[in-house]
PDB file of C-alpha atoms and ligand atoms in Angstrom:
ATOM      1  CA  MET A   1      83.275  38.426 164.983  1.00  0.00           C
ATOM      2  CA  GLU A   2      81.579  41.816 165.436  1.00  0.00           C
ATOM      3  CA  PHE A   3      77.941  42.025 164.380  1.00  0.00           C
ATOM      4  CA  SER A   4      75.948  45.113 163.504  1.00  0.00           C
ATOM      5  CA  SER A   5      72.759  43.337 164.546  1.00  0.00           C
ATOM      6  CA  LYS A   6      71.862  41.231 167.555  1.00  0.00           C
ATOM      7  CA  LEU A   7      69.299  39.296 165.454  1.00  0.00           C
ATOM      8  CA  LEU A   8      71.984  38.441 162.917  1.00  0.00           C
ATOM      9  CA  GLU A   9      74.375  37.437 165.679  1.00  0.00           C
ATOM     10  CA  ASN A  10      71.782  35.094 167.257  1.00  0.00           C
ATOM     11  CA  ALA A  11      70.969  33.404 163.959  1.00  0.00           C
ATOM     12  CA  VAL A  12      74.660  32.925 163.154  1.00  0.00           C
ATOM     13  CA  TYR A  13      75.251  31.518 166.636  1.00  0.00           C
ATOM     14  CA  GLU A  14      72.449  28.936 166.290  1.00  0.00           C
ATOM     15  CA  VAL A  15      73.540  27.815 162.835  1.00  0.00           C
ATOM     16  CA  SER A  16      77.164  27.522 163.989  1.00  0.00           C
ATOM     17  CA  GLN A  17      76.040  24.960 166.601  1.00  0.00           C
ATOM     18  CA  LEU A  18      75.565  22.430 163.778  1.00  0.00           C
ATOM     19  CA  PRO A  19      78.383  19.926 163.313  1.00  0.00           C
ATOM     20  CA  GLY A  20      81.047  20.994 160.829  1.00  0.00           C
ATOM     21  CA  ILE A  21      79.725  24.554 160.574  1.00  0.00           C
ATOM     22  CA  GLY A  22      82.084  27.289 161.714  1.00  0.00           C
ATOM     23  CA  LYS A  23      81.139  30.923 162.348  1.00  0.00           C
ATOM     24  CA  ARG A  24      82.099  32.044 158.824  1.00  0.00           C
ATOM     25  CA  THR A  25      80.037  29.336 157.122  1.00  0.00           C
ATOM     26  CA  ALA A  26      77.155  30.094 159.480  1.00  0.00           C
ATOM     27  CA  LEU A  27      77.299  33.757 158.496  1.00  0.00           C
ATOM     28  CA  ARG A  28      77.305  32.864 154.791  1.00  0.00           C
ATOM     29  CA  LEU A  29      74.256  30.592 155.262  1.00  0.00           C
ATOM     30  CA  VAL A  30      72.350  33.128 157.313  1.00  0.00           C
ATOM     31  CA  LEU A  31      73.014  35.912 154.790  1.00  0.00           C
ATOM     32  CA  HIS A  32      71.840  33.534 152.066  1.00  0.00           C
ATOM     33  CA  LEU A  33      68.601  32.874 153.968  1.00  0.00           C
ATOM     34  CA  LEU A  34      68.106  36.577 154.441  1.00  0.00           C
ATOM     35  CA  LYS A  35      68.154  37.065 150.661  1.00  0.00           C
ATOM     36  CA  GLN A  36      65.588  34.303 150.038  1.00  0.00           C
ATOM     37  CA  PRO A  37      61.836  34.943 149.885  1.00  0.00           C
ATOM     38  CA  LYS A  38      60.290  34.886 153.356  1.00  0.00           C
ATOM     39  CA  GLU A  39      58.170  31.785 152.546  1.00  0.00           C
ATOM     40  CA  GLN A  40      61.257  29.705 151.961  1.00  0.00           C
ATOM     41  CA  THR A  41      62.768  30.495 155.338  1.00  0.00           C
ATOM     42  CA  THR A  42      59.377  29.902 156.964  1.00  0.00           C
ATOM     43  CA  ARG A  43      59.191  26.470 155.300  1.00  0.00           C
ATOM     44  CA  LEU A  44      62.682  25.616 156.504  1.00  0.00           C
ATOM     45  CA  ALA A  45      61.944  26.695 160.071  1.00  0.00           C
ATOM     46  CA  GLY A  46      58.594  24.864 159.946  1.00  0.00           C
ATOM     47  CA  ALA A  47      60.186  21.636 158.693  1.00  0.00           C
ATOM     48  CA  LEU A  48      62.704  21.684 161.538  1.00  0.00           C
ATOM     49  CA  VAL A  49      60.063  22.372 164.189  1.00  0.00           C
ATOM     50  CA  SER A  50      57.737  19.609 162.888  1.00  0.00           C
ATOM     51  CA  LEU A  51      60.679  17.226 162.687  1.00  0.00           C
ATOM     52  CA  LYS A  52      61.405  17.749 166.352  1.00  0.00           C
ATOM     53  CA  ASP A  53      57.751  17.796 167.440  1.00  0.00           C
ATOM     54  CA  GLN A  54      56.287  14.965 165.410  1.00  0.00           C
ATOM     55  CA  ILE A  55      59.001  12.469 164.632  1.00  0.00           C
ATOM     56  CA  LYS A  56      58.691   9.077 166.264  1.00  0.00           C
ATOM     57  CA  PHE A  57      61.088   6.277 166.922  1.00  0.00           C
ATOM     58  CA  CYS A  58      59.815   2.823 166.003  1.00  0.00           C
ATOM     59  CA  LYS A  59      58.788   1.063 169.193  1.00  0.00           C
ATOM     60  CA  ASN A  60      60.350  -2.171 167.972  1.00  0.00           C
ATOM     61  CA  CYS A  61      63.650  -1.182 166.332  1.00  0.00           C
ATOM     62  CA  HIS A  62      64.088   2.522 167.298  1.00  0.00           C
ATOM     63  CA  ASN A  63      64.452   3.551 163.679  1.00  0.00           C
ATOM     64  CA  ILE A  64      63.190   7.043 162.859  1.00  0.00           C
ATOM     65  CA  SER A  65      59.602   6.799 161.653  1.00  0.00           C
ATOM     66  CA  ASP A  66      56.423   8.827 161.166  1.00  0.00           C
ATOM     67  CA  VAL A  67      54.320   6.128 162.828  1.00  0.00           C
ATOM     68  CA  ALA A  68      54.647   3.934 165.933  1.00  0.00           C
ATOM     69  CA  LEU A  69      55.871   0.881 164.028  1.00  0.00           C
ATOM     70  CA  CYS A  70      58.257   1.594 161.142  1.00  0.00           C
ATOM     71  CA  GLU A  71      57.643   0.275 157.618  1.00  0.00           C
ATOM     72  CA  ILE A  72      60.293  -2.410 157.964  1.00  0.00           C
ATOM     73  CA  CYS A  73      58.954  -3.805 161.264  1.00  0.00           C
ATOM     74  CA  ALA A  74      55.372  -3.593 159.989  1.00  0.00           C
ATOM     75  CA  ASN A  75      56.182  -5.550 156.811  1.00  0.00           C
ATOM     76  CA  PRO A  76      55.070  -9.192 157.284  1.00  0.00           C
ATOM     77  CA  LYS A  77      57.482 -10.308 154.536  1.00  0.00           C
ATOM     78  CA  ARG A  78      60.502  -9.339 156.660  1.00  0.00           C
ATOM     79  CA  ASP A  79      62.117 -11.938 158.877  1.00  0.00           C
ATOM     80  CA  GLU A  80      61.862 -10.811 162.502  1.00  0.00           C
ATOM     81  CA  THR A  81      64.112 -13.646 163.703  1.00  0.00           C
ATOM     82  CA  THR A  82      67.204 -12.109 162.074  1.00  0.00           C
ATOM     83  CA  VAL A  83      68.117  -8.730 163.531  1.00  0.00           C
ATOM     84  CA  CYS A  84      70.862  -6.489 162.214  1.00  0.00           C
ATOM     85  CA  VAL A  85      72.337  -4.257 164.933  1.00  0.00           C
ATOM     86  CA  VAL A  86      73.335  -0.818 163.641  1.00  0.00           C
ATOM     87  CA  GLU A  87      74.356   2.539 165.019  1.00  0.00           C
ATOM     88  CA  ASP A  88      71.822   4.834 163.382  1.00  0.00           C
ATOM     89  CA  ILE A  89      69.335   5.363 160.583  1.00  0.00           C
ATOM     90  CA  ARG A  90      72.090   6.078 158.064  1.00  0.00           C
ATOM     91  CA  ASP A  91      73.230   2.472 158.420  1.00  0.00           C
ATOM     92  CA  VAL A  92      69.668   1.212 157.940  1.00  0.00           C
ATOM     93  CA  MET A  93      69.448   3.285 154.747  1.00  0.00           C
ATOM     94  CA  ALA A  94      72.828   2.017 153.503  1.00  0.00           C
ATOM     95  CA  ILE A  95      71.937  -1.638 154.131  1.00  0.00           C
ATOM     96  CA  GLU A  96      68.443  -1.235 152.659  1.00  0.00           C
ATOM     97  CA  ASN A  97      70.070   0.159 149.499  1.00  0.00           C
ATOM     98  CA  THR A  98      71.972  -3.109 149.028  1.00  0.00           C
ATOM     99  CA  ASP A  99      68.651  -4.987 148.753  1.00  0.00           C
ATOM    100  CA  GLN A 100      70.366  -8.018 150.302  1.00  0.00           C
ATOM    101  CA  PHE A 101      68.908  -8.032 153.801  1.00  0.00           C
ATOM    102  CA  LYS A 102      65.327  -9.011 154.538  1.00  0.00           C
ATOM    103  CA  GLY A 103      65.416  -9.157 158.326  1.00  0.00           C
ATOM    104  CA  HIS A 104      64.731  -6.558 160.985  1.00  0.00           C
ATOM    105  CA  TYR A 105      67.058  -3.925 162.415  1.00  0.00           C
ATOM    106  CA  HIS A 106      67.867  -2.696 165.880  1.00  0.00           C
ATOM    107  CA  VAL A 107      69.060   0.900 165.957  1.00  0.00           C
ATOM    108  CA  LEU A 108      71.333   1.524 168.936  1.00  0.00           C
ATOM    109  CA  GLY A 109      71.407   5.300 168.625  1.00  0.00           C
ATOM    110  CA  GLY A 110      75.199   5.479 168.860  1.00  0.00           C
ATOM    111  CA  LYS A 111      78.212   3.549 170.051  1.00  0.00           C
ATOM    112  CA  ILE A 112      79.693   3.099 173.499  1.00  0.00           C
ATOM    113  CA  SER A 113      82.348   5.784 173.838  1.00  0.00           C
ATOM    114  CA  PRO A 114      83.887   6.439 177.255  1.00  0.00           C
ATOM    115  CA  MET A 115      85.752   9.416 175.716  1.00  0.00           C
ATOM    116  CA  GLU A 116      82.453  11.101 174.853  1.00  0.00           C
ATOM    117  CA  GLY A 117      80.752   9.904 178.018  1.00  0.00           C
ATOM    118  CA  ILE A 118      78.399   7.555 176.144  1.00  0.00           C
ATOM    119  CA  GLY A 119      77.659   4.371 178.056  1.00  0.00           C
ATOM    120  CA  PRO A 120      75.423   1.379 177.273  1.00  0.00           C
ATOM    121  CA  HIS A 121      72.540   3.031 179.125  1.00  0.00           C
ATOM    122  CA  ASP A 122      72.559   5.950 176.702  1.00  0.00           C
ATOM    123  CA  LEU A 123      71.855   3.466 173.902  1.00  0.00           C
ATOM    124  CA  THR A 124      68.998   1.044 173.238  1.00  0.00           C
ATOM    125  CA  VAL A 125      71.019  -1.990 174.345  1.00  0.00           C
ATOM    126  CA  GLY A 126      68.476  -2.778 177.085  1.00  0.00           C
ATOM    127  CA  THR A 127      65.559  -3.263 174.706  1.00  0.00           C
ATOM    128  CA  LEU A 128      67.746  -5.345 172.400  1.00  0.00           C
ATOM    129  CA  ILE A 129      68.663  -7.757 175.197  1.00  0.00           C
ATOM    130  CA  HIS A 130      65.018  -7.815 176.263  1.00  0.00           C
ATOM    131  CA  LYS A 131      63.970  -8.711 172.713  1.00  0.00           C
ATOM    132  CA  VAL A 132      66.474 -11.582 172.647  1.00  0.00           C
ATOM    133  CA  LYS A 133      65.314 -12.819 176.064  1.00  0.00           C
ATOM    134  CA  GLU A 134      61.745 -12.963 174.800  1.00  0.00           C
ATOM    135  CA  GLY A 135      63.027 -15.594 172.398  1.00  0.00           C
ATOM    136  CA  GLN A 136      61.857 -14.401 168.989  1.00  0.00           C
ATOM    137  CA  VAL A 137      65.365 -13.528 167.755  1.00  0.00           C
ATOM    138  CA  LYS A 138      67.464 -16.361 166.305  1.00  0.00           C
ATOM    139  CA  GLU A 139      70.391 -14.377 164.960  1.00  0.00           C
ATOM    140  CA  LEU A 140      71.940 -10.991 165.705  1.00  0.00           C
ATOM    141  CA  ILE A 141      74.174  -9.510 163.039  1.00  0.00           C
ATOM    142  CA  PHE A 142      76.553  -6.847 164.335  1.00  0.00           C
ATOM    143  CA  ALA A 143      76.962  -4.221 161.638  1.00  0.00           C
ATOM    144  CA  LEU A 144      78.658  -1.365 163.471  1.00  0.00           C
ATOM    145  CA  SER A 145      81.643   0.338 161.861  1.00  0.00           C
ATOM    146  CA  SER A 146      84.836  -1.377 162.893  1.00  0.00           C
ATOM    147  CA  THR A 147      86.253   1.404 164.982  1.00  0.00           C
ATOM    148  CA  MET A 148      87.340   0.937 168.580  1.00  0.00           C
ATOM    149  CA  GLU A 149      83.928   2.216 169.757  1.00  0.00           C
ATOM    150  CA  GLY A 150      82.139  -0.135 167.372  1.00  0.00           C
ATOM    151  CA  ASP A 151      84.165  -3.120 168.595  1.00  0.00           C
ATOM    152  CA  THR A 152      83.614  -2.167 172.248  1.00  0.00           C
ATOM    153  CA  THR A 153      79.865  -1.935 171.657  1.00  0.00           C
ATOM    154  CA  ASN A 154      79.683  -5.279 169.844  1.00  0.00           C
ATOM    155  CA  PHE A 155      81.653  -6.963 172.593  1.00  0.00           C
ATOM    156  CA  TYR A 156      79.563  -5.425 175.368  1.00  0.00           C
ATOM    157  CA  ILE A 157      76.351  -6.690 173.757  1.00  0.00           C
ATOM    158  CA  TYR A 158      77.925 -10.079 173.110  1.00  0.00           C
ATOM    159  CA  LYS A 159      78.783 -10.408 176.808  1.00  0.00           C
ATOM    160  CA  GLN A 160      75.234  -9.465 177.791  1.00  0.00           C
ATOM    161  CA  LEU A 161      73.940 -12.308 175.652  1.00  0.00           C
ATOM    162  CA  GLU A 162      75.900 -14.997 177.467  1.00  0.00           C
ATOM    163  CA  GLY A 163      73.696 -17.951 178.290  1.00  0.00           C
ATOM    164  CA  LEU A 164      70.984 -16.909 175.837  1.00  0.00           C
ATOM    165  CA  SER A 165      70.327 -19.071 172.816  1.00  0.00           C
ATOM    166  CA  VAL A 166      70.977 -16.638 169.991  1.00  0.00           C
ATOM    167  CA  LYS A 167      73.458 -16.880 167.146  1.00  0.00           C
ATOM    168  CA  THR A 168      75.724 -13.850 166.774  1.00  0.00           C
ATOM    169  CA  SER A 169      77.523 -12.890 163.595  1.00  0.00           C
ATOM    170  CA  THR A 170      79.335  -9.880 162.232  1.00  0.00           C
ATOM    171  CA  ILE A 171      79.407  -8.534 158.697  1.00  0.00           C
ATOM    172  CA  ALA A 172      82.426  -9.711 156.711  1.00  0.00           C
ATOM    173  CA  ARG A 173      85.079  -7.062 156.483  1.00  0.00           C
ATOM    174  CA  GLY A 174      85.311  -6.105 152.871  1.00  0.00           C
ATOM    175  CA  ILE A 175      84.878  -2.806 154.655  1.00  0.00           C
ATOM    176  CA  ALA A 176      88.212  -1.354 155.773  1.00  0.00           C
ATOM    177  CA  VAL A 177      88.757  -0.770 159.475  1.00  0.00           C
ATOM    178  CA  GLY A 178      87.498   2.625 160.522  1.00  0.00           C
ATOM    179  CA  ASP A 179      85.260   3.076 157.492  1.00  0.00           C
ATOM    180  CA  GLU A 180      81.772   4.195 158.237  1.00  0.00           C
ATOM    181  CA  LEU A 181      79.091   1.879 156.904  1.00  0.00           C
ATOM    182  CA  GLU A 182      77.256   4.590 155.041  1.00  0.00           C
ATOM    183  CA  TYR A 183      80.267   5.205 152.819  1.00  0.00           C
ATOM    184  CA  ALA A 184      80.766   1.579 151.822  1.00  0.00           C
ATOM    185  CA  ASP A 185      79.624   0.910 148.271  1.00  0.00           C
ATOM    186  CA  GLU A 186      76.427  -1.095 147.940  1.00  0.00           C
ATOM    187  CA  VAL A 187      77.981  -4.170 146.354  1.00  0.00           C
ATOM    188  CA  THR A 188      80.671  -4.482 149.037  1.00  0.00           C
ATOM    189  CA  LEU A 189      78.225  -3.872 151.848  1.00  0.00           C
ATOM    190  CA  GLY A 190      75.654  -6.282 150.383  1.00  0.00           C
ATOM    191  CA  ARG A 191      78.276  -8.986 150.009  1.00  0.00           C
ATOM    192  CA  SER A 192      79.594  -8.428 153.524  1.00  0.00           C
ATOM    193  CA  ILE A 193      76.117  -9.073 154.941  1.00  0.00           C
ATOM    194  CA  LEU A 194      75.665 -12.254 152.912  1.00  0.00           C
ATOM    195  CA  ASN A 195      79.175 -13.464 153.840  1.00  0.00           C
ATOM    196  CA  ARG A 196      78.837 -12.673 157.523  1.00  0.00           C
ATOM    197  CA  ILE A 197      80.977 -14.659 159.928  1.00  0.00           C
ATOM    198  CA  PRO A 198      80.310 -15.948 163.463  1.00  0.00           C
ATOM    199  CA  PHE A 199      81.058 -13.128 165.884  1.00  0.00           C
ATOM    200  CA  GLU A 200      83.456 -15.308 167.920  1.00  0.00           C
ATOM    201  CA  ASN A 201      85.708 -15.560 164.865  1.00  0.00           C
ATOM    202  CA  SER A 202      86.101 -11.787 164.684  1.00  0.00           C
ATOM    203  CA  PHE A 203      88.159 -11.387 167.824  1.00  0.00           C
ATOM    204  CA  LYS A 204      91.102 -13.216 169.406  1.00  0.00           C
ATOM    205  CA  LYS A 205      90.269 -15.257 172.439  1.00  0.00           C
TER     206      LYS A 205
HETATM  207 ZN1   ZN B   1      61.005  -0.664 163.285  1.00  0.00          ZN
END
């Protein structure tokens, strides 16, 4: 793509770094921004900068939050002994929408994926195990999508928990293999949390 302006080229390049955005789409978006009033673009740029500068991750569950302890962890009505293990905030939002789960979450920040070079140490597995060792967690519910990476991650955590007194379960699979949690409808997802099964039953020994 040949550009008549270096400024235009830079902006298109940065936008095209976003997932799912090719050069052509990036150009369309940038030209759109250029047509908008200056204040709007300033607000957009400002929102992105503040997001990066000011956002916090809950010190207990690693969920994205504006304060040190997220609303869910800070709510005394929630059951801290039942912890639902999820990949990211989208899963927390999906499960919260079902209105069926009143425990805490633990946000891993991804899944183990040797193909993408993501190992357990790139995730928040360490603090999860630490939390269980401290003894306040009675049950861990694995709610990762049932892809190969999801299964690998569940199993890795399960192995780390050997010898610790914690119940492990996994959400019932009304959700088809490979489906992402966030796309499951609320009723199905809600039911799959209520009808969770012991983790040992989810894989062949
Ligand atoms: Zn939290």
